[in-house]
Coordinates of C-alpha atoms and ligand atoms in Angstrom, one line a residue:
M1 CA 3.0 6.0 -5.4
T2 CA -0.6 5.4 -4.2
K3 CA -3.2 6.7 -6.6
R4 CA -5.7 9.2 -5.5
L5 CA -9.4 8.3 -5.3
T6 CA -11.4 9.6 -8.4
A7 CA -14.6 8.9 -10.2
G8 CA -12.9 6.2 -12.2
S9 CA -11.3 4.3 -9.3
A10 CA -12.1 0.6 -9.2
L11 CA -13.0 -0.1 -5.6
P12 CA -12.3 -3.3 -3.8
D13 CA -15.1 -5.7 -2.8
G14 CA -16.8 -4.7 0.4
V15 CA -16.5 -0.9 -0.4
M16 CA -19.8 0.4 -1.6
P17 CA -19.5 2.6 -4.7
P18 CA -22.4 5.0 -5.7
T19 CA -25.0 2.6 -7.1
Y20 CA -26.1 5.1 -9.7
D21 CA -24.2 7.2 -12.3
P22 CA -23.5 10.5 -10.6
A23 CA -22.6 12.2 -13.8
A24 CA -26.1 11.6 -15.2
H25 CA -27.6 13.9 -12.5
G26 CA -27.6 17.7 -12.6
E27 CA -27.0 20.0 -9.6
G28 CA -29.9 21.2 -7.5
I29 CA -28.4 22.1 -4.1
V30 CA -25.7 24.5 -3.0
H31 CA -24.4 23.6 0.4
I32 CA -22.6 26.2 2.5
G33 CA -20.1 24.9 5.1
L34 CA -18.2 22.0 3.6
G35 CA -17.1 20.3 6.9
A36 CA -17.1 16.7 8.0
F37 CA -20.7 16.8 9.3
H38 CA -22.2 17.7 6.0
K39 CA -20.2 15.0 4.3
A40 CA -21.4 12.4 6.9
H41 CA -25.0 13.5 6.9
Q42 CA -26.9 15.5 4.3
A43 CA -24.6 14.4 1.5
V44 CA -25.2 10.8 2.4
Y45 CA -29.0 11.2 2.5
T46 CA -28.7 12.8 -0.9
D47 CA -26.5 10.0 -2.2
D48 CA -29.2 7.5 -1.1
A49 CA -32.0 9.6 -2.6
L50 CA -30.1 9.8 -6.0
A51 CA -29.6 6.1 -6.0
A52 CA -33.2 5.2 -5.1
A53 CA -35.2 7.9 -6.8
G54 CA -32.9 9.9 -9.1
G55 CA -33.4 13.6 -9.9
D56 CA -31.1 16.5 -10.5
W57 CA -30.1 17.0 -7.0
R58 CA -26.3 16.8 -6.8
I59 CA -24.6 19.2 -4.4
V60 CA -22.3 22.1 -5.1
G61 CA -20.3 22.2 -1.9
V62 CA -19.1 25.7 -0.8
S63 CA -16.8 26.7 2.0
L64 CA -16.8 30.4 2.8
R65 CA -13.2 30.9 3.8
S66 CA -11.0 27.8 3.9
A67 CA -9.8 26.5 0.5
A68 CA -8.8 23.1 2.1
P69 CA -12.2 21.3 1.5
A70 CA -12.2 22.1 -2.2
E71 CA -8.5 21.3 -2.6
E72 CA -9.2 17.9 -1.0
L73 CA -12.3 17.1 -3.0
S74 CA -11.7 18.6 -6.5
P75 CA -8.9 16.3 -7.6
Q76 CA -11.1 13.4 -6.5
D77 CA -14.1 14.5 -8.7
G78 CA -16.0 15.3 -5.5
R79 CA -15.8 11.7 -4.3
Y80 CA -14.9 10.7 -0.8
T81 CA -15.0 7.7 1.5
L82 CA -17.4 7.6 4.3
I83 CA -16.2 5.2 7.0
E84 CA -18.9 4.1 9.5
R85 CA -17.5 2.8 12.7
S86 CA -19.4 0.7 15.2
V87 CA -19.0 -2.2 17.5
E88 CA -19.9 -4.4 14.5
G89 CA -16.8 -3.1 12.7
S90 CA -16.0 -0.5 10.0
R91 CA -17.8 -0.1 6.7
A92 CA -16.7 2.1 3.8
R93 CA -18.7 3.6 1.1
V94 CA -17.8 6.1 -1.6
V95 CA -20.2 9.0 -1.8
G96 CA -21.1 10.5 -5.3
S97 CA -23.6 13.2 -4.5
M98 CA -21.1 16.1 -4.4
S99 CA -20.6 17.4 -8.0
R100 CA -18.2 20.2 -7.3
A101 CA -16.4 21.7 -4.3
L102 CA -15.7 25.5 -4.3
C103 CA -14.4 28.1 -1.9
L104 CA -16.0 31.6 -1.9
K105 CA -12.6 33.3 -1.4
T106 CA -10.9 31.6 -4.4
D107 CA -13.9 30.6 -6.7
R108 CA -16.1 33.6 -6.1
A109 CA -17.6 33.9 -9.6
A110 CA -18.5 30.2 -9.7
V111 CA -20.1 30.3 -6.2
L112 CA -22.2 33.4 -7.1
K113 CA -23.3 31.7 -10.4
A114 CA -24.3 28.6 -8.6
L115 CA -26.4 30.6 -6.1
C116 CA -28.2 32.4 -8.9
A117 CA -28.7 29.4 -11.1
P118 CA -32.4 28.5 -11.7
S119 CA -31.4 24.8 -11.2
T120 CA -30.4 25.6 -7.6
R121 CA -33.6 25.0 -5.6
I122 CA -32.1 24.4 -2.1
V123 CA -29.3 26.2 -0.3
S124 CA -28.4 24.1 2.8
I125 CA -26.2 25.3 5.6
T126 CA -23.8 23.9 8.2
V127 CA -21.6 26.8 9.4
T128 CA -21.7 25.9 13.1
E129 CA -23.6 28.0 15.7
K130 CA -21.1 30.8 15.6
G131 CA -21.1 31.2 11.8
Y132 CA -24.4 33.0 11.5
G133 CA -23.7 36.3 13.2
L134 CA -26.9 36.1 15.1
D135 CA -27.7 38.3 18.1
R136 CA -29.5 35.9 20.4
A137 CA -31.1 38.7 22.4
T138 CA -32.8 40.3 19.4
G139 CA -33.0 37.5 16.9
G140 CA -31.4 39.8 14.4
I141 CA -27.9 40.4 13.1
D142 CA -25.0 41.0 15.5
P143 CA -23.2 44.0 13.9
T144 CA -20.0 43.2 15.8
H145 CA -19.7 39.8 14.2
P146 CA -16.8 40.1 11.7
A147 CA -18.7 38.7 8.7
I148 CA -21.8 40.7 9.4
A149 CA -19.8 43.9 9.8
A150 CA -17.9 43.3 6.5
D151 CA -21.2 42.6 4.6
L152 CA -22.9 45.7 6.1
A153 CA -20.0 47.7 4.8
R154 CA -19.9 46.1 1.4
P155 CA -23.3 44.4 0.7
K156 CA -22.5 44.0 -3.0
A157 CA -19.4 41.9 -2.3
P158 CA -20.6 39.6 0.5
E159 CA -18.2 37.3 2.4
G160 CA -20.4 36.0 5.1
L161 CA -23.5 33.7 5.2
A162 CA -26.2 36.3 5.8
G163 CA -24.8 38.9 3.3
L164 CA -24.3 36.2 0.6
L165 CA -27.8 34.8 0.9
V166 CA -29.5 38.2 0.9
W167 CA -27.4 39.2 -2.1
A168 CA -28.3 35.9 -4.0
L169 CA -32.0 36.1 -3.1
A170 CA -32.1 39.7 -4.4
E171 CA -30.3 38.8 -7.6
R172 CA -32.7 35.9 -8.3
R173 CA -35.7 38.2 -7.7
R174 CA -34.2 40.8 -10.1
K175 CA -33.8 38.1 -12.7
G176 CA -37.3 36.6 -12.1
V177 CA -35.8 33.3 -10.8
P178 CA -37.8 31.8 -8.0
P179 CA -36.1 31.8 -4.6
F180 CA -34.3 28.7 -3.3
T181 CA -35.4 27.1 -0.1
V182 CA -33.0 27.8 2.8
L183 CA -32.3 24.7 4.8
C184 CA -30.3 25.3 8.1
C185 CA -28.7 22.1 9.3
D186 CA -27.0 23.4 12.5
N187 CA -27.8 22.5 16.1
L188 CA -29.8 25.6 16.8
P189 CA -33.3 25.7 18.3
E190 CA -36.0 26.3 15.6
N191 CA -33.1 26.7 13.2
G192 CA -35.2 27.6 10.1
H193 CA -36.9 30.5 12.0
L194 CA -33.6 31.7 13.3
V195 CA -32.1 32.0 9.9
R196 CA -35.3 33.6 8.5
S197 CA -35.1 36.3 11.2
L198 CA -31.3 36.7 10.6
L199 CA -31.7 37.2 6.8
T200 CA -34.8 39.4 7.2
D201 CA -32.8 41.7 9.5
M202 CA -29.8 41.7 7.2
A203 CA -32.1 42.6 4.3
R204 CA -33.6 45.5 6.4
H205 CA -30.1 46.9 6.6
C206 CA -28.8 46.3 3.0
A207 CA -31.8 45.5 0.8
P208 CA -35.0 46.9 2.4
D209 CA -37.2 46.2 -0.6
L210 CA -36.4 42.5 -0.2
V211 CA -37.9 42.1 3.3
E212 CA -41.4 41.4 2.2
H213 CA -40.3 38.9 -0.5
L214 CA -38.1 37.1 2.1
T215 CA -40.9 36.8 4.6
Q216 CA -43.6 35.9 2.1
N217 CA -41.9 33.8 -0.6
V218 CA -38.9 32.1 0.9
A219 CA -39.2 28.8 2.7
F220 CA -37.0 28.1 5.8
P221 CA -37.9 24.6 7.0
C222 CA -36.6 23.6 10.4
T223 CA -34.6 20.5 10.8
M224 CA -33.1 18.3 13.5
V225 CA -29.8 16.7 12.3
D226 CA -27.9 14.0 14.1
R227 CA -24.8 12.0 13.5
I228 CA -21.7 12.0 15.7
T229 CA -18.8 12.9 13.5
P230 CA -15.4 13.4 15.0
A231 CA -12.8 15.7 13.4
R232 CA -10.6 13.7 11.0
S233 CA -7.3 12.5 12.3
P234 CA -4.2 10.9 10.6
D235 CA -5.7 7.6 11.6
T236 CA -8.8 8.3 9.5
L237 CA -6.7 8.9 6.4
A238 CA -4.7 5.7 7.1
L239 CA -7.9 3.7 7.6
A240 CA -9.4 5.0 4.3
L241 CA -6.2 4.0 2.5
A242 CA -6.3 0.5 4.0
M243 CA -10.0 0.0 3.2
I244 CA -10.2 1.4 -0.4
G245 CA -6.6 1.0 -1.6
F246 CA -6.5 4.7 -2.8
E247 CA -5.4 7.8 -1.1
D248 CA -8.4 9.8 0.0
R249 CA -7.7 13.2 1.5
A250 CA -11.4 14.0 1.9
T251 CA -12.4 11.0 3.8
V252 CA -14.6 11.3 6.9
E253 CA -15.3 8.9 9.7
T254 CA -18.6 8.7 11.6
E255 CA -20.9 6.4 13.6
A256 CA -23.4 4.1 12.0
F257 CA -26.4 5.9 13.5
R258 CA -27.9 8.8 11.7
Q259 CA -31.1 10.8 12.0
W260 CA -32.7 13.6 10.1
V261 CA -36.1 15.1 10.9
I262 CA -37.3 17.8 8.5
E263 CA -40.3 20.1 8.2
D264 CA -41.8 19.3 4.7
H265 CA -41.8 22.8 3.2
F266 CA -40.0 22.8 -0.1
P267 CA -41.9 24.9 -2.6
T268 CA -39.4 24.3 -5.4
G269 CA -39.0 20.5 -4.7
R270 CA -36.5 18.4 -2.9
P271 CA -34.7 15.0 -3.2
D272 CA -36.5 11.9 -1.9
W273 CA -34.5 12.0 1.3
E274 CA -37.0 9.7 3.0
T275 CA -35.4 6.9 0.9
G276 CA -32.3 7.3 3.1
G277 CA -34.5 7.3 6.3
A278 CA -35.2 11.0 6.8
L279 CA -38.5 11.7 8.6
F280 CA -40.7 14.4 7.4
V281 CA -43.0 16.0 10.0
R282 CA -45.2 19.0 10.5
D283 CA -43.4 20.2 13.6
V284 CA -39.7 19.6 14.2
R285 CA -39.5 21.4 17.5
P286 CA -40.1 18.5 19.9
F287 CA -37.5 16.4 18.1
E288 CA -35.0 19.3 18.1
E289 CA -35.6 19.9 21.8
M290 CA -35.1 16.3 22.6
K291 CA -31.8 16.1 20.7
L292 CA -30.4 19.5 21.8
R293 CA -31.2 18.8 25.5
M294 CA -30.4 15.1 25.7
L295 CA -27.7 14.4 23.2
N296 CA -26.0 17.8 22.9
G297 CA -26.6 19.0 26.5
T298 CA -25.1 15.8 27.9
H299 CA -22.2 16.1 25.4
S300 CA -21.4 19.5 26.7
M301 CA -21.6 18.4 30.3
L302 CA -19.3 15.4 29.7
A303 CA -16.9 17.5 27.5
Y304 CA -16.2 20.1 30.2
T305 CA -16.0 17.7 33.1
G306 CA -14.3 15.0 31.1
F307 CA -11.7 17.3 29.6
L308 CA -10.8 18.7 33.0
A309 CA -10.7 15.3 34.5
G310 CA -8.1 14.4 32.0
Y311 CA -10.1 12.4 29.4
K312 CA -9.3 12.9 25.8
Y313 CA -12.2 11.0 24.2
V314 CA -15.9 10.7 25.0
R315 CA -15.5 6.9 25.1
N316 CA -12.9 7.4 28.0
V317 CA -15.5 9.5 29.9
M318 CA -18.0 6.7 29.5
G319 CA -15.5 4.3 30.9
D320 CA -15.3 6.2 34.2
P321 CA -18.1 4.8 36.4
A322 CA -18.7 8.1 38.2
L323 CA -18.9 10.2 35.1
S324 CA -21.0 7.7 33.3
R325 CA -23.5 7.9 36.2
L326 CA -23.5 11.7 35.8
V327 CA -24.2 11.2 32.1
T328 CA -27.2 9.0 32.9
R329 CA -28.4 11.5 35.5
H330 CA -28.1 14.4 32.9
L331 CA -30.0 12.4 30.3
G332 CA -32.8 11.8 32.8
A333 CA -32.9 15.4 33.9
A334 CA -33.0 16.7 30.3
A335 CA -35.8 14.2 29.4
S336 CA -37.9 15.3 32.3
T337 CA -38.1 18.8 30.8
L338 CA -39.6 17.5 27.6
D339 CA -43.2 17.2 26.6
P340 CA -44.1 13.6 25.6
L341 CA -43.4 12.9 22.0
P342 CA -45.7 10.4 20.4
G343 CA -43.8 7.4 19.1
V344 CA -40.6 8.2 20.9
D345 CA -39.6 6.5 24.1
F346 CA -37.1 8.7 26.0
G347 CA -35.9 5.7 28.0
L348 CA -34.9 3.9 24.8
Y349 CA -33.4 7.1 23.4
T350 CA -31.3 7.4 26.6
K351 CA -30.0 3.8 26.2
E352 CA -29.1 4.4 22.5
L353 CA -27.3 7.7 23.4
T354 CA -25.3 6.0 26.1
A355 CA -24.2 3.3 23.7
R356 CA -23.4 5.8 21.0
F357 CA -21.3 7.9 23.5
A358 CA -19.4 4.7 24.5
N359 CA -18.6 3.7 20.9
P360 CA -15.1 2.3 21.3
H361 CA -14.1 3.0 17.7
L362 CA -14.8 6.7 17.6
G363 CA -12.1 9.1 18.5
H364 CA -14.4 12.0 19.5
E365 CA -12.4 14.5 21.5
T366 CA -13.9 16.2 24.6
Y367 CA -11.9 19.2 23.5
Q368 CA -13.7 19.3 20.2
I369 CA -17.1 19.4 21.9
A370 CA -15.9 21.9 24.4
M371 CA -15.4 24.5 21.7
D372 CA -17.8 27.4 21.4
G373 CA -19.5 26.9 24.7
S374 CA -21.0 30.4 24.7
E375 CA -22.9 29.5 21.5
K376 CA -24.0 26.0 22.7
M377 CA -24.9 26.3 26.4
P378 CA -28.0 28.5 26.0
Q379 CA -30.1 25.9 24.1
R380 CA -28.4 22.8 25.5
I381 CA -28.3 23.6 29.3
F382 CA -29.9 27.0 30.2
A383 CA -33.2 26.5 28.3
P384 CA -33.9 23.1 30.0
A385 CA -32.7 24.6 33.4
L386 CA -35.3 27.3 33.0
D387 CA -38.0 24.8 32.3
A388 CA -36.9 22.7 35.4
L389 CA -37.0 25.9 37.5
H390 CA -40.6 26.6 36.2
N391 CA -41.7 23.0 36.9
G392 CA -40.1 22.9 40.4
Q393 CA -37.8 20.1 39.2
P394 CA -34.3 19.5 40.5
L395 CA -31.7 21.8 39.1
D396 CA -28.7 19.7 40.1
A397 CA -27.7 18.3 36.7
F398 CA -28.0 21.6 34.9
A399 CA -26.2 23.5 37.7
F400 CA -23.4 20.9 37.6
A401 CA -23.0 21.3 33.8
T402 CA -23.0 25.1 34.1
A403 CA -20.4 25.1 36.9
A404 CA -18.2 22.8 34.7
W405 CA -18.5 25.2 31.8
V406 CA -17.7 28.2 33.9
R407 CA -14.8 26.3 35.4
Y408 CA -13.6 25.5 31.9
T409 CA -13.6 29.2 30.9
V410 CA -10.7 29.8 33.4
G411 CA -8.5 28.3 30.6
R412 CA -6.2 26.2 33.0
T413 CA -6.4 22.6 34.0
D414 CA -6.2 21.5 37.6
G415 CA -2.5 20.9 36.9
N416 CA -2.3 24.6 35.9
E417 CA -1.7 23.9 32.2
A418 CA -3.2 26.5 29.9
Y419 CA -5.4 25.7 27.0
D420 CA -7.1 27.7 24.3
L421 CA -10.8 28.3 25.0
R422 CA -11.7 28.4 21.3
D423 CA -14.9 30.4 21.9
P424 CA -16.0 33.6 20.0
L425 CA -16.5 35.1 23.5
S426 CA -13.0 34.1 24.8
A427 CA -11.9 37.6 25.5
K428 CA -15.0 38.3 27.6
L429 CA -15.2 34.9 29.3
A430 CA -11.5 35.0 30.3
P431 CA -10.3 38.6 30.4
A432 CA -6.8 39.3 31.8
I433 CA -7.5 39.6 35.5
D434 CA -4.7 39.9 38.0
A435 CA -6.1 38.2 41.1
P436 CA -7.8 34.8 40.9
E437 CA -11.6 35.0 41.1
T438 CA -13.8 33.3 43.7
A439 CA -16.6 31.1 42.5
A440 CA -19.1 33.8 43.2
T441 CA -17.2 36.6 41.4
L442 CA -16.4 34.3 38.4
Y443 CA -20.0 33.1 38.1
D444 CA -21.5 36.6 38.5
R445 CA -19.2 38.1 35.9
I446 CA -20.2 35.4 33.3
V447 CA -23.9 35.3 34.2
N448 CA -24.0 39.0 33.5
L449 CA -22.6 38.8 30.0
P450 CA -25.5 39.9 27.8
G451 CA -27.7 37.4 25.9
L452 CA -26.3 34.2 27.5
F453 CA -28.5 33.3 30.4
P454 CA -32.3 33.7 30.4
T455 CA -32.9 36.6 32.9
E456 CA -35.4 34.5 35.0
L457 CA -32.8 31.8 35.5
S458 CA -30.0 34.2 36.4
A459 CA -32.3 36.0 38.9
S460 CA -33.1 32.7 40.7
A461 CA -31.3 32.5 44.1
R462 CA -31.8 28.7 44.1
W463 CA -30.1 28.4 40.7
R464 CA -27.2 30.8 41.7
S465 CA -26.4 28.9 44.8
A466 CA -26.6 25.5 43.1
V467 CA -24.0 26.6 40.5
I468 CA -21.7 28.5 42.9
E469 CA -21.5 25.7 45.4
R470 CA -20.4 23.3 42.7
L471 CA -18.1 25.7 41.0
G472 CA -16.5 26.5 44.4
H473 CA -15.8 22.8 44.8
M474 CA -14.4 22.4 41.3
L475 CA -12.0 25.4 41.9
S476 CA -10.8 24.3 45.3
A477 CA -10.7 20.5 45.2
G478 CA -10.3 19.9 41.4
M479 CA -12.6 18.3 38.9
Q480 CA -12.0 14.7 39.9
A481 CA -13.1 15.4 43.5
A482 CA -16.0 17.5 42.3
I483 CA -17.2 14.6 40.2
Q484 CA -17.0 12.2 43.1
S485 CA -18.9 14.4 45.5
E486 CA -21.6 15.1 42.8
V487 CA -22.1 11.3 42.4
A488 CA -22.3 11.0 46.2
K489 CA -25.3 13.4 46.1
I490 CA -27.2 11.2 43.7
G491 CA -27.3 8.3 46.1
D492 CA -28.3 4.9 44.9
Ligands
CS2_501 C1 -21.4 18.0 19.6 C2 -22.2 17.8 18.3 O1 -19.5 19.2 19.1 C3 -20.6 19.2 19.6 O2 -21.0 20.2 20.2 O3 -22.4 18.0 20.6 O4 -21.4 18.1 17.2 C4 -22.8 16.4 18.1 O5 -21.8 15.4 18.0 C5 -23.7 16.3 17.0 O6 -24.7 17.3 17.1 C6 -24.3 14.9 16.9 O7 -25.4 14.9 16.0

């Protein structure tokens, strides 16, 4: 029987082990949201920082609901193989920065203890856009979000992110322990500010005397995070076994590229993440806008069009000449809405993104990116569309992406096969309606859902007709035909 990867496993040549002794370093970070992205990104930067500069910064990984990540990692002493896949080939390294993996549901006492420990100086988060329970319209909590509702009802036994962090910050204050820094690593605009406003509102409801402490004494640096990390497949597990000679149920595959831009505001210290290439800046916002609009916006556009055109992976979309032209157009349109960013060449960034999307070794599914559109479209597509409207720039690329998303919410392919929308707003986006809708009625119903579209954008007649015309074509002629006629509009 193949042995499982552990701290004691002798790794073959060519597989990079931790170049430091992980056990000699204490814990300093609790990370909430133990998914593939954290394991491919922040945990790797921390691994590099521990190797280069040391410090007690190992990570206690926590998932809120699923026991699977901890079940995978714990028998492996927190170790896992990171496989970087690029045109140059695949490289494997074993990451040692995760000291323990826990699940709030099953290891509650240990999680709460770690959150209150004076040694915990940072709590970082990747729970995806929908995990926060944020009401976009108010910037506060969404009381209908299941975890927020549960925590409002029982604030002393929190289950969700906002309730848990408010509880932990209150406990630390009661015990005279300095607050930890809250580091949001999800693809949200001004993510630190959003989480501060979420926690402050949560505190208003369940710990009013904490509000001032939260706003005055807790740091919420904003960050831009980037590394394309597909969901693990059976092939990933087989590749890890072939590369390291041990069974690794916690392995993760990703691209070679990675980027992390962080606001340097860590009152209780931080690892030397710059040793792994992180960039510390005063204002993350322009980097964040660039990445959300160019990388993520184009991702969403190509996911809806590509999925409906029958393409499973992003790399297949890039192999379609018509779609790849629409990708280039979208990148250009998104870049035109950005203010110049000293030291960054948007043209070069476009080239890099195109090559990253085309990576022939990554199995990044269009269906994975298509998930949670209602949580992603506002910052990726509607915000730059509004800027383009203000600037008098063409709306075509954003209108096309929006039409593709609205088309996707119908939940049936052009061949009439049903698929699951996987969106927290599924019930509202695709309610049971007897008669098929026209492009106009479908669009109008969705544009009027509260909190999704900026009002100025939805009120624009130019925008409305640009979306409806394209949506009508997608519904009547199918996605393949709509792609062709969109390309014909670009000209040479
Ligand atoms: C993607 C992102 O699934 C998605 O919505 O756009 O996860 C993307 O791969 C990452 O943000 C890349 O850093």
